[in-house]
mmCIF file of C-alpha atoms and ligand atoms in Angstrom:
data_model
loop_
_atom_site.group_PDB
_atom_site.id
_atom_site.type_symbol
_atom_site.label_atom_id
_atom_site.label_comp_id
_atom_site.label_asym_id
_atom_site.label_seq_id
_atom_site.Cartn_x
_atom_site.Cartn_y
_atom_site.Cartn_z
ATOM 1 C CA MET A 1 6.443 -22.049 16.783
ATOM 2 C CA GLU A 2 9.760 -20.661 15.482
ATOM 3 C CA THR A 3 11.735 -18.626 17.984
ATOM 4 C CA GLY A 4 13.701 -15.646 16.864
ATOM 5 C CA PHE A 5 16.722 -13.773 18.160
ATOM 6 C CA SER A 6 16.778 -10.166 19.210
ATOM 7 C CA ILE A 7 19.409 -7.893 17.621
ATOM 8 C CA LYS A 8 20.198 -4.587 19.330
ATOM 9 C CA VAL A 9 22.049 -1.908 17.388
ATOM 10 C CA ASP A 10 24.626 -0.501 19.808
ATOM 11 C CA GLY A 11 24.187 3.121 20.817
ATOM 12 C CA THR A 12 20.969 3.684 18.827
ATOM 13 C CA GLY A 13 18.095 2.196 20.858
ATOM 14 C CA GLU A 14 17.125 0.316 17.638
ATOM 15 C CA GLU A 15 16.279 -3.361 17.819
ATOM 16 C CA PHE A 16 14.986 -5.998 15.418
ATOM 17 C CA SER A 17 14.245 -9.707 15.502
ATOM 18 C CA VAL A 18 15.540 -12.452 13.226
ATOM 19 C CA VAL A 19 13.669 -15.669 12.494
ATOM 20 C CA ASN A 20 15.269 -18.008 9.935
ATOM 21 C CA ASP A 21 16.765 -15.103 8.062
ATOM 22 C CA THR A 22 19.989 -13.230 7.412
ATOM 23 C CA LEU A 23 20.639 -10.188 9.581
ATOM 24 C CA LEU A 24 20.289 -7.936 6.546
ATOM 25 C CA GLY A 25 17.071 -9.542 5.294
ATOM 26 C CA ALA A 26 15.452 -9.338 8.741
ATOM 27 C CA ALA A 27 16.495 -5.709 9.303
ATOM 28 C CA LEU A 28 15.126 -4.563 5.926
ATOM 29 C CA ARG A 29 11.913 -6.575 6.349
ATOM 30 C CA GLN A 30 11.359 -4.607 9.551
ATOM 31 C CA GLY A 31 11.916 -1.295 7.770
ATOM 32 C CA MET A 32 15.394 -0.489 9.088
ATOM 33 C CA GLY A 33 17.965 1.470 7.066
ATOM 34 C CA PHE A 34 20.705 -1.195 7.151
ATOM 35 C CA PRO A 35 23.400 -0.289 4.554
ATOM 36 C CA TYR A 36 23.973 -2.774 1.718
ATOM 37 C CA GLU A 37 24.455 -2.991 -2.013
ATOM 38 C CA CYS A 38 24.692 -6.465 -3.604
ATOM 39 C CA ASN A 39 23.069 -8.695 -0.931
ATOM 40 C CA SER A 40 25.347 -11.377 -2.406
ATOM 41 C CA GLY A 41 28.549 -11.306 -0.322
ATOM 42 C CA GLY A 42 30.537 -9.392 -2.938
ATOM 43 C CA CYS A 43 30.731 -5.713 -2.026
ATOM 44 C CA GLY A 44 31.270 -5.421 1.746
ATOM 45 C CA SER A 45 28.713 -2.583 2.149
ATOM 46 C CA CYS A 46 26.687 -4.525 4.754
ATOM 47 C CA MET A 47 29.697 -4.995 7.084
ATOM 48 C CA PHE A 48 28.907 -4.737 10.793
ATOM 49 C CA GLU A 49 30.698 -5.508 14.042
ATOM 50 C CA VAL A 50 29.585 -8.173 16.497
ATOM 51 C CA VAL A 51 29.762 -6.605 19.979
ATOM 52 C CA SER A 52 28.232 -9.584 21.791
ATOM 53 C CA GLY A 53 26.433 -12.784 20.846
ATOM 54 C CA ASP A 54 27.094 -15.322 18.094
ATOM 55 C CA VAL A 55 26.408 -15.470 14.395
ATOM 56 C CA LYS A 56 26.759 -18.249 11.835
ATOM 57 C CA GLU A 57 28.429 -17.316 8.548
ATOM 58 C CA LEU A 58 26.560 -18.785 5.586
ATOM 59 C CA TRP A 59 29.450 -18.187 3.150
ATOM 60 C CA PRO A 60 32.712 -17.725 5.125
ATOM 61 C CA GLU A 61 34.731 -17.279 1.882
ATOM 62 C CA ALA A 62 32.524 -14.408 0.644
ATOM 63 C CA PRO A 63 34.862 -11.980 -1.158
ATOM 64 C CA GLY A 64 33.212 -8.914 0.422
ATOM 65 C CA LEU A 65 34.985 -9.552 3.790
ATOM 66 C CA SER A 66 38.775 -9.489 4.114
ATOM 67 C CA ALA A 67 40.633 -11.731 6.573
ATOM 68 C CA ARG A 68 41.714 -8.587 8.446
ATOM 69 C CA ALA A 69 38.128 -7.359 8.820
ATOM 70 C CA ARG A 70 37.057 -10.796 10.063
ATOM 71 C CA GLU A 71 39.867 -10.771 12.674
ATOM 72 C CA ARG A 72 38.558 -7.420 13.876
ATOM 73 C CA GLY A 73 35.128 -8.925 14.534
ATOM 74 C CA ARG A 74 33.459 -7.646 11.358
ATOM 75 C CA ARG A 75 30.907 -9.754 9.465
ATOM 76 C CA LEU A 76 28.667 -9.407 6.416
ATOM 77 C CA ALA A 77 25.011 -8.970 7.364
ATOM 78 C CA CYS A 78 23.869 -10.499 4.051
ATOM 79 C CA GLN A 79 25.828 -13.689 4.812
ATOM 80 C CA CYS A 80 25.115 -14.123 8.548
ATOM 81 C CA GLU A 81 22.376 -15.646 10.635
ATOM 82 C CA PRO A 82 22.398 -15.098 14.415
ATOM 83 C CA THR A 83 22.578 -18.138 16.678
ATOM 84 C CA SER A 84 21.864 -16.111 19.844
ATOM 85 C CA ASP A 85 20.619 -12.661 20.817
ATOM 86 C CA CYS A 86 23.249 -10.129 19.694
ATOM 87 C CA VAL A 87 24.425 -6.575 20.072
ATOM 88 C CA ILE A 88 25.939 -5.231 16.865
ATOM 89 C CA LYS A 89 27.571 -2.012 15.709
ATOM 90 C CA VAL A 90 26.498 -0.547 12.377
ATOM 91 C CA ARG A 91 25.633 2.939 11.178
ATOM 92 C CA LEU A 92 21.980 2.819 10.047
ATOM 93 C CA LYS A 93 21.136 5.297 7.275
ATOM 94 C CA SER A 94 17.738 6.579 6.212
ATOM 95 C CA ASP A 95 18.608 6.170 2.474
ATOM 96 C CA TYR A 96 18.452 2.417 2.959
ATOM 97 C CA VAL A 97 14.998 2.292 4.553
ATOM 98 C CA PRO A 98 13.115 0.189 1.961
ATOM 99 C CA LEU A 99 10.179 1.801 0.149
ATOM 100 C CA HIS A 100 8.826 -1.722 -0.375
ATOM 101 C CA ARG A 101 9.827 -4.047 2.424
ATOM 102 C CA PRO A 102 11.303 -7.267 1.003
ATOM 103 C CA ALA A 103 9.228 -10.435 1.324
ATOM 104 C CA ARG A 104 9.706 -14.099 0.417
ATOM 105 C CA VAL A 105 7.230 -15.544 -2.066
ATOM 106 C CA ALA A 106 6.815 -18.900 -3.774
ATOM 107 C CA ALA A 107 6.820 -18.314 -7.529
ATOM 108 C CA THR A 108 6.278 -20.628 -10.487
ATOM 109 C CA LEU A 109 8.339 -20.534 -13.689
ATOM 110 C CA VAL A 110 5.774 -19.882 -16.418
ATOM 111 C CA GLU A 111 8.005 -19.134 -19.401
ATOM 112 C CA ALA A 112 11.673 -18.944 -20.440
ATOM 113 C CA ARG A 113 12.073 -16.723 -23.525
ATOM 114 C CA LYS A 114 15.402 -17.079 -25.325
ATOM 115 C CA LEU A 115 16.704 -13.636 -26.378
ATOM 116 C CA THR A 116 20.224 -14.444 -27.636
ATOM 117 C CA HIS A 117 22.591 -17.438 -27.568
ATOM 118 C CA ASP A 118 23.264 -16.790 -23.845
ATOM 119 C CA LEU A 119 20.490 -14.423 -22.643
ATOM 120 C CA THR A 120 17.057 -15.692 -21.597
ATOM 121 C CA GLU A 121 14.183 -13.880 -19.906
ATOM 122 C CA PHE A 122 12.807 -16.100 -17.126
ATOM 123 C CA CYS A 123 9.202 -15.296 -16.181
ATOM 124 C CA PHE A 124 7.871 -16.297 -12.779
ATOM 125 C CA GLN A 125 4.354 -15.896 -11.410
ATOM 126 C CA ALA A 126 3.484 -15.489 -7.729
ATOM 127 C CA PRO A 127 -0.019 -15.393 -6.266
ATOM 128 C CA GLU A 128 0.463 -11.998 -4.586
ATOM 129 C CA PRO A 129 1.254 -8.683 -6.395
ATOM 130 C CA ALA A 130 4.969 -8.083 -6.971
ATOM 131 C CA ALA A 131 5.776 -4.816 -5.181
ATOM 132 C CA PHE A 132 9.062 -3.356 -6.431
ATOM 133 C CA LEU A 133 10.496 -0.272 -8.109
ATOM 134 C CA PRO A 134 11.867 -0.407 -11.677
ATOM 135 C CA GLY A 135 15.617 -1.109 -11.407
ATOM 136 C CA GLN A 136 15.473 -3.230 -8.244
ATOM 137 C CA PHE A 137 16.559 -6.852 -7.846
ATOM 138 C CA ALA A 138 15.499 -9.993 -5.981
ATOM 139 C CA LEU A 139 17.229 -13.065 -4.578
ATOM 140 C CA LEU A 140 16.396 -16.395 -6.219
ATOM 141 C CA HIS A 141 16.740 -19.544 -4.166
ATOM 142 C CA LEU A 142 17.429 -22.281 -6.686
ATOM 143 C CA PRO A 143 17.173 -26.017 -5.978
ATOM 144 C CA GLY A 144 20.521 -27.589 -5.069
ATOM 145 C CA VAL A 145 22.417 -24.255 -5.210
ATOM 146 C CA GLU A 146 24.156 -23.061 -2.066
ATOM 147 C CA GLY A 147 23.375 -19.392 -1.417
ATOM 148 C CA ALA A 148 20.849 -17.226 -3.220
ATOM 149 C CA ARG A 149 21.561 -15.493 -6.540
ATOM 150 C CA ALA A 150 20.653 -11.841 -7.213
ATOM 151 C CA TYR A 151 18.773 -10.976 -10.420
ATOM 152 C CA SER A 152 17.199 -7.683 -11.460
ATOM 153 C CA MET A 153 13.609 -7.517 -12.621
ATOM 154 C CA SER A 154 13.047 -6.660 -16.303
ATOM 155 C CA ASN A 155 9.280 -6.156 -16.120
ATOM 156 C CA LEU A 156 7.089 -3.430 -14.653
ATOM 157 C CA PRO A 157 5.694 -3.691 -11.153
ATOM 158 C CA ILE A 158 2.166 -3.205 -12.536
ATOM 159 C CA ASP A 159 2.269 -6.733 -13.987
ATOM 160 C CA GLY A 160 0.425 -8.339 -11.036
ATOM 161 C CA GLY A 161 2.460 -11.113 -9.422
ATOM 162 C CA THR A 162 4.937 -11.316 -12.316
ATOM 163 C CA TRP A 163 8.681 -11.377 -11.717
ATOM 164 C CA ASN A 164 10.733 -11.412 -14.952
ATOM 165 C CA PHE A 165 14.531 -11.525 -15.105
ATOM 166 C CA ILE A 166 16.879 -11.306 -18.107
ATOM 167 C CA ILE A 167 19.727 -13.631 -17.197
ATOM 168 C CA ARG A 168 23.015 -14.445 -18.890
ATOM 169 C CA HIS A 169 24.119 -18.079 -18.887
ATOM 170 C CA VAL A 170 27.510 -18.044 -17.139
ATOM 171 C CA PRO A 171 29.786 -20.908 -18.273
ATOM 172 C CA LYS A 172 30.093 -23.388 -15.350
ATOM 173 C CA GLY A 173 27.905 -21.086 -13.170
ATOM 174 C CA ARG A 174 25.982 -23.108 -10.594
ATOM 175 C CA GLY A 175 22.907 -20.868 -10.372
ATOM 176 C CA THR A 176 22.606 -20.184 -14.096
ATOM 177 C CA GLY A 177 23.368 -23.872 -14.745
ATOM 178 C CA VAL A 178 20.198 -24.788 -12.820
ATOM 179 C CA LEU A 179 18.151 -22.013 -14.440
ATOM 180 C CA PHE A 180 19.178 -22.828 -18.011
ATOM 181 C CA THR A 181 19.414 -26.616 -17.912
ATOM 182 C CA GLN A 182 17.279 -27.971 -15.074
ATOM 183 C CA LEU A 183 14.392 -25.679 -14.155
ATOM 184 C CA LYS A 184 11.206 -26.463 -16.124
ATOM 185 C CA THR A 185 8.017 -24.473 -16.553
ATOM 186 C CA GLY A 186 5.723 -25.338 -13.646
ATOM 187 C CA ASP A 187 8.651 -25.618 -11.192
ATOM 188 C CA GLN A 188 8.462 -23.471 -8.071
ATOM 189 C CA ILE A 189 11.265 -21.507 -6.409
ATOM 190 C CA GLU A 190 11.493 -18.913 -3.627
ATOM 191 C CA ILE A 191 11.922 -15.285 -4.660
ATOM 192 C CA ASP A 192 12.986 -12.820 -1.972
ATOM 193 C CA GLY A 193 12.726 -9.117 -2.764
ATOM 194 C CA PRO A 194 12.780 -6.375 -3.677
ATOM 195 C CA TYR A 195 16.258 -5.049 -2.896
ATOM 196 C CA GLY A 196 18.500 -2.321 -4.290
ATOM 197 C CA LEU A 197 18.722 1.451 -4.520
ATOM 198 C CA ALA A 198 19.368 1.893 -8.256
ATOM 199 C CA TYR A 199 15.690 2.464 -9.055
ATOM 200 C CA LEU A 200 13.984 5.036 -11.274
ATOM 201 C CA ARG A 201 13.564 8.481 -9.681
ATOM 202 C CA PRO A 202 10.640 9.981 -11.658
ATOM 203 C CA GLU A 203 10.637 13.057 -9.415
ATOM 204 C CA SER A 204 14.094 14.136 -10.640
ATOM 205 C CA PRO A 205 13.879 17.156 -12.990
ATOM 206 C CA ARG A 206 16.621 15.918 -15.353
ATOM 207 C CA ASP A 207 16.729 13.987 -18.639
ATOM 208 C CA ILE A 208 17.433 10.277 -18.225
ATOM 209 C CA VAL A 209 20.420 8.240 -19.407
ATOM 210 C CA CYS A 210 20.437 4.444 -18.966
ATOM 211 C CA ILE A 211 23.580 2.428 -19.608
ATOM 212 C CA GLY A 212 23.429 -1.351 -19.667
ATOM 213 C CA GLY A 213 24.390 -4.407 -21.546
ATOM 214 C CA GLY A 214 25.030 -8.137 -21.222
ATOM 215 C CA SER A 215 23.727 -9.230 -17.846
ATOM 216 C CA GLY A 216 23.111 -5.547 -16.943
ATOM 217 C CA LEU A 217 20.299 -5.312 -19.460
ATOM 218 C CA SER A 218 17.477 -6.488 -17.199
ATOM 219 C CA PRO A 219 17.049 -3.516 -14.813
ATOM 220 C CA MET A 220 17.658 -0.988 -17.609
ATOM 221 C CA VAL A 221 14.782 -2.498 -19.598
ATOM 222 C CA SER A 222 12.500 -2.139 -16.556
ATOM 223 C CA ILE A 223 13.615 1.471 -15.983
ATOM 224 C CA VAL A 224 13.221 2.498 -19.644
ATOM 225 C CA ARG A 225 9.812 0.792 -19.900
ATOM 226 C CA ALA A 226 8.637 2.571 -16.735
ATOM 227 C CA ALA A 227 10.107 5.939 -17.730
ATOM 228 C CA VAL A 228 8.450 6.012 -21.185
ATOM 229 C CA ARG A 229 5.059 5.468 -19.532
ATOM 230 C CA ASP A 230 5.361 7.861 -16.600
ATOM 231 C CA PRO A 231 3.339 11.070 -17.179
ATOM 232 C CA ARG A 232 5.734 12.933 -14.862
ATOM 233 C CA LEU A 233 8.507 12.247 -17.389
ATOM 234 C CA ALA A 234 6.526 13.240 -20.504
ATOM 235 C CA ASN A 235 8.894 16.145 -21.264
ATOM 236 C CA ARG A 236 12.120 14.350 -20.434
ATOM 237 C CA LYS A 237 14.521 12.964 -22.998
ATOM 238 C CA ILE A 238 15.261 9.275 -22.344
ATOM 239 C CA THR A 239 18.397 7.730 -23.866
ATOM 240 C CA PHE A 240 19.333 4.063 -23.494
ATOM 241 C CA PHE A 241 22.931 3.087 -24.306
ATOM 242 C CA TYR A 242 22.902 -0.652 -24.860
ATOM 243 C CA GLY A 243 26.293 -2.348 -25.112
ATOM 244 C CA ALA A 244 27.282 -5.856 -26.176
ATOM 245 C CA ARG A 245 30.400 -7.636 -27.382
ATOM 246 C CA THR A 246 29.157 -8.532 -30.889
ATOM 247 C CA PRO A 247 25.922 -8.051 -32.891
ATOM 248 C CA ASN A 248 24.949 -11.629 -31.893
ATOM 249 C CA ASP A 249 24.852 -10.529 -28.253
ATOM 250 C CA LEU A 250 22.239 -7.813 -28.923
ATOM 251 C CA CYS A 251 18.516 -8.543 -28.703
ATOM 252 C CA ILE A 252 17.044 -5.173 -29.538
ATOM 253 C CA GLU A 253 14.368 -6.451 -31.969
ATOM 254 C CA ALA A 254 13.030 -8.944 -29.442
ATOM 255 C CA LEU A 255 12.797 -6.262 -26.742
ATOM 256 C CA LEU A 256 11.110 -3.726 -28.987
ATOM 257 C CA ALA A 257 8.688 -6.273 -30.429
ATOM 258 C CA ARG A 258 7.325 -6.771 -26.940
ATOM 259 C CA ASP A 259 7.284 -3.083 -26.046
ATOM 260 C CA PRO A 260 7.277 -0.796 -29.131
ATOM 261 C CA LEU A 261 6.693 2.263 -26.896
ATOM 262 C CA MET A 262 10.358 2.047 -25.848
ATOM 263 C CA ALA A 263 11.486 2.882 -29.399
ATOM 264 C CA GLU A 264 8.759 5.509 -29.920
ATOM 265 C CA ARG A 265 9.563 7.481 -26.803
ATOM 266 C CA ALA A 266 13.240 6.712 -26.015
ATOM 267 C CA THR A 267 16.416 6.967 -28.080
ATOM 268 C CA ILE A 268 18.098 3.571 -28.087
ATOM 269 C CA ILE A 269 21.783 3.489 -29.030
ATOM 270 C CA PRO A 270 23.225 -0.013 -29.410
ATOM 271 C CA ALA A 271 26.994 -0.417 -29.598
ATOM 272 C CA ILE A 272 29.354 -3.365 -29.862
ATOM 273 C CA SER A 273 32.836 -3.583 -28.350
ATOM 274 C CA THR A 274 34.391 -6.152 -30.760
ATOM 275 C CA PRO A 275 34.981 -4.939 -34.330
ATOM 276 C CA THR A 276 32.663 -6.976 -36.564
ATOM 277 C CA GLU A 277 32.451 -6.900 -40.361
ATOM 278 C CA GLY A 278 29.160 -5.500 -41.634
ATOM 279 C CA TRP A 279 28.250 -3.699 -38.374
ATOM 280 C CA GLN A 280 27.032 -0.214 -39.258
ATOM 281 C CA GLY A 281 26.326 1.070 -35.744
ATOM 282 C CA ASP A 282 28.504 2.465 -32.973
ATOM 283 C CA GLN A 283 31.590 0.648 -31.773
ATOM 284 C CA GLY A 284 33.516 0.862 -28.505
ATOM 285 C CA PHE A 285 32.898 0.322 -24.808
ATOM 286 C CA ILE A 286 29.462 1.603 -23.959
ATOM 287 C CA HIS A 287 30.701 4.401 -21.668
ATOM 288 C CA GLU A 288 32.999 5.644 -24.453
ATOM 289 C CA VAL A 289 30.089 5.697 -26.901
ATOM 290 C CA MET A 290 27.990 7.564 -24.330
ATOM 291 C CA GLN A 291 30.749 10.157 -23.946
ATOM 292 C CA GLN A 292 30.770 10.820 -27.709
ATOM 293 C CA LYS A 293 26.982 11.041 -28.022
ATOM 294 C CA LEU A 294 25.814 13.155 -25.099
ATOM 295 C CA ILE A 295 25.703 16.747 -26.200
ATOM 296 C CA GLN A 296 24.559 18.599 -23.062
ATOM 297 C CA GLY A 297 26.735 18.978 -19.971
ATOM 298 C CA PHE A 298 26.809 15.665 -18.094
ATOM 299 C CA GLU A 299 25.534 17.314 -14.915
ATOM 300 C CA ASN A 300 22.156 17.796 -16.623
ATOM 301 C CA TYR A 301 21.285 14.083 -16.562
ATOM 302 C CA GLU A 302 20.076 11.453 -14.127
ATOM 303 C CA PHE A 303 22.206 8.348 -14.833
ATOM 304 C CA TYR A 304 21.243 4.709 -14.273
ATOM 305 C CA CYS A 305 23.655 1.872 -14.963
ATOM 306 C CA CYS A 306 24.108 -1.816 -14.232
ATOM 307 C CA GLY A 307 26.685 -4.418 -15.082
ATOM 308 C CA PRO A 308 29.871 -6.115 -13.921
ATOM 309 C CA PRO A 309 32.188 -4.116 -11.604
ATOM 310 C CA PRO A 310 34.756 -3.173 -14.349
ATOM 311 C CA MET A 311 31.980 -1.503 -16.372
ATOM 312 C CA THR A 312 30.301 0.272 -13.447
ATOM 313 C CA ASP A 313 33.713 1.351 -12.093
ATOM 314 C CA ALA A 314 34.652 2.870 -15.490
ATOM 315 C CA ILE A 315 31.340 4.744 -15.591
ATOM 316 C CA GLN A 316 31.763 5.947 -12.016
ATOM 317 C CA ARG A 317 35.265 7.273 -12.803
ATOM 318 C CA LEU A 318 34.060 9.000 -15.954
ATOM 319 C CA LEU A 319 30.971 10.608 -14.444
ATOM 320 C CA LEU A 320 32.014 11.393 -10.882
ATOM 321 C CA LEU A 321 35.721 12.210 -11.327
ATOM 322 C CA ASP A 322 36.085 13.469 -14.910
ATOM 323 C CA LYS A 323 32.658 15.003 -15.496
ATOM 324 C CA ARG A 324 31.927 16.083 -11.903
ATOM 325 C CA VAL A 325 28.377 14.711 -11.933
ATOM 326 C CA PRO A 326 26.984 14.921 -8.370
ATOM 327 C CA ALA A 327 26.981 11.410 -6.818
ATOM 328 C CA GLN A 328 23.234 11.577 -6.101
ATOM 329 C CA GLN A 329 22.558 11.733 -9.886
ATOM 330 C CA LEU A 330 24.239 8.369 -10.545
ATOM 331 C CA HIS A 331 22.323 5.203 -9.623
ATOM 332 C CA PHE A 332 24.100 1.916 -10.234
ATOM 333 C CA ASP A 333 24.241 -1.737 -9.267
ATOM 334 C CA ARG A 334 27.388 -3.786 -9.622
ATOM 335 C CA PHE A 335 26.691 -7.397 -10.613
ATOM 336 C CA TYR A 336 29.189 -9.393 -8.533
HETATM 337 C C1 FAD B 401 22.544 -6.847 -7.431
HETATM 338 C C2 FAD B 401 22.822 -7.868 -8.497
HETATM 339 C C3 FAD B 401 21.939 -7.997 -9.569
HETATM 340 C C4 FAD B 401 22.202 -8.917 -10.576
HETATM 341 N N1 FAD B 401 21.342 -8.991 -11.642
HETATM 342 C C5 FAD B 401 21.609 -9.845 -12.654
HETATM 343 C C6 FAD B 401 20.728 -9.910 -13.789
HETATM 344 O O1 FAD B 401 19.706 -9.234 -13.875
HETATM 345 N N2 FAD B 401 21.051 -10.778 -14.787
HETATM 346 C C7 FAD B 401 22.177 -11.575 -14.728
HETATM 347 O O2 FAD B 401 22.419 -12.345 -15.671
HETATM 348 N N3 FAD B 401 23.009 -11.534 -13.646
HETATM 349 C C8 FAD B 401 22.752 -10.707 -12.616
HETATM 350 N N4 FAD B 401 23.585 -10.691 -11.513
HETATM 351 C C9 FAD B 401 24.682 -11.690 -11.404
HETATM 352 C C10 FAD B 401 24.133 -12.977 -10.727
HETATM 353 O O3 FAD B 401 23.735 -12.717 -9.402
HETATM 354 C C11 FAD B 401 25.155 -14.133 -10.659
HETATM 355 O O4 FAD B 401 26.356 -13.686 -10.072
HETATM 356 C C12 FAD B 401 25.468 -14.737 -12.012
HETATM 357 O O5 FAD B 401 24.275 -15.174 -12.655
HETATM 358 C C13 FAD B 401 26.399 -15.947 -11.863
HETATM 359 O O6 FAD B 401 25.783 -16.880 -11.023
HETATM 360 P P1 FAD B 401 26.105 -18.437 -11.113
HETATM 361 O O7 FAD B 401 25.532 -19.111 -9.935
HETATM 362 O O8 FAD B 401 25.730 -18.975 -12.454
HETATM 363 O O9 FAD B 401 27.703 -18.471 -11.042
HETATM 364 P P2 FAD B 401 28.594 -18.954 -9.790
HETATM 365 O O10 FAD B 401 30.000 -18.678 -10.212
HETATM 366 O O11 FAD B 401 28.261 -20.327 -9.402
HETATM 367 O O12 FAD B 401 28.147 -17.983 -8.604
HETATM 368 C C14 FAD B 401 28.489 -16.605 -8.687
HETATM 369 C C15 FAD B 401 27.809 -15.760 -7.654
HETATM 370 O O13 FAD B 401 27.001 -16.468 -6.753
HETATM 371 C C16 FAD B 401 27.178 -15.987 -5.410
HETATM 372 N N5 FAD B 401 27.663 -17.120 -4.600
HETATM 373 C C17 FAD B 401 28.544 -18.061 -4.968
HETATM 374 N N6 FAD B 401 28.699 -18.966 -3.965
HETATM 375 C C18 FAD B 401 27.883 -18.584 -2.966
HETATM 376 C C19 FAD B 401 27.582 -19.113 -1.660
HETATM 377 N N7 FAD B 401 28.131 -20.223 -1.190
HETATM 378 N N8 FAD B 401 26.693 -18.436 -0.907
HETATM 379 C C20 FAD B 401 26.111 -17.304 -1.359
HETATM 380 N N9 FAD B 401 26.344 -16.773 -2.594
HETATM 381 C C21 FAD B 401 27.225 -17.406 -3.358
HETATM 382 C C22 FAD B 401 28.136 -14.838 -5.507
HETATM 383 O O14 FAD B 401 27.400 -13.620 -5.571
HETATM 384 C C23 FAD B 401 28.850 -15.045 -6.798
HETATM 385 O O15 FAD B 401 29.252 -13.859 -7.418
HETATM 386 C C24 FAD B 401 23.349 -9.760 -10.499
HETATM 387 C C25 FAD B 401 24.202 -9.647 -9.399
HETATM 388 C C26 FAD B 401 23.957 -8.718 -8.419
HETATM 389 C C27 FAD B 401 24.895 -8.603 -7.244
HETATM 390 S S1 FES B 402 25.563 -6.299 0.624
HETATM 391 FE FE1 FES B 402 26.542 -7.802 1.762
HETATM 392 S S2 FES B 402 28.433 -8.015 0.739
HETATM 393 FE FE2 FES B 402 27.311 -6.709 -0.590
#
């Protein structure tokens, strides 16, 4: 039998156990509101302090922890496993209590659908239902790759045990290298999820704006597909700003062919950032295009966005600082 370690959260009376798991994974699996964002070592949101006990760092070079923070006894909960019972300091927050507790499942690759020259939708099937909210992500443990990789689901949670991910092939990337060149249909991997707070809020009374593109497409597709079907959102306007570098990087026809309801119910505005001869649509960075197109006051929308940090940072600056949108109306994941 595997033995676990007990983790006490200093000054709170809260305690959880860890068996072959990261501190963050174990805390969330037990329903605790442990703060985090990327679960990938990039953002630093899961930083905690070791008061007593020992932990092993899975990725000591993780960019989310500075040398100074390490010297002061801080660690990243998503990149640490305890090697003894511990007392830690962290401020637990109810916002982070998972609505679906993450679980690890064995899933089989059943299809890889090419969408563009570098985007493919990978479809995995697990025996048990996939419980997640549209917009959330999971960790994929890939054979021969050190550390898990985070990918956002592109499908709807009603699809039984299906976990689909739209993934961009990163040149020289180790995880995407395995996904695009080694993994074959029938191969099995471990999927650990769901994670993330940038999920659809159907109870919000506002119209919906989704902003995504490139690798940030996946969760936006899941959110738009869920929103156009949700009876609670029948009177809401849904607008999807979909950005890419060139027309060759867009895959709008392929997405709509599989789910025509998206085009019937939502307004989809594709835009490219590199001037290209013959392109008749919008041009510019996707947040600039959004700024030109939205006609109501920005505070009247619920915003969802995903993509690399420079894109999400630009959107944050525009919406929170320039347009004074309340922070609770902006839901985003940065793809480190
Ligand atoms: C929340 C979130 C959701 C994401 N969703 C998507 C998506 O839907 N589609 C998509 O295309 N991309 C997505 N990404 C990006 C994705 O996780 C990878 O960063 C990207 O595919 C490049 O991975 P790679 O292994 O090919 O490249 P590499 O350069 O080999 O690895 C890059 C990433 O892997 C992680 N990493 C590297 N080394 C280690 C290690 N030793 N231990 C642990 N982790 C390590 C780091 O997060 C790093 O940023 C998402 C990222 C995050 C944080
Ligand atoms: S959640 Fe751990 S570094 Fe981002």
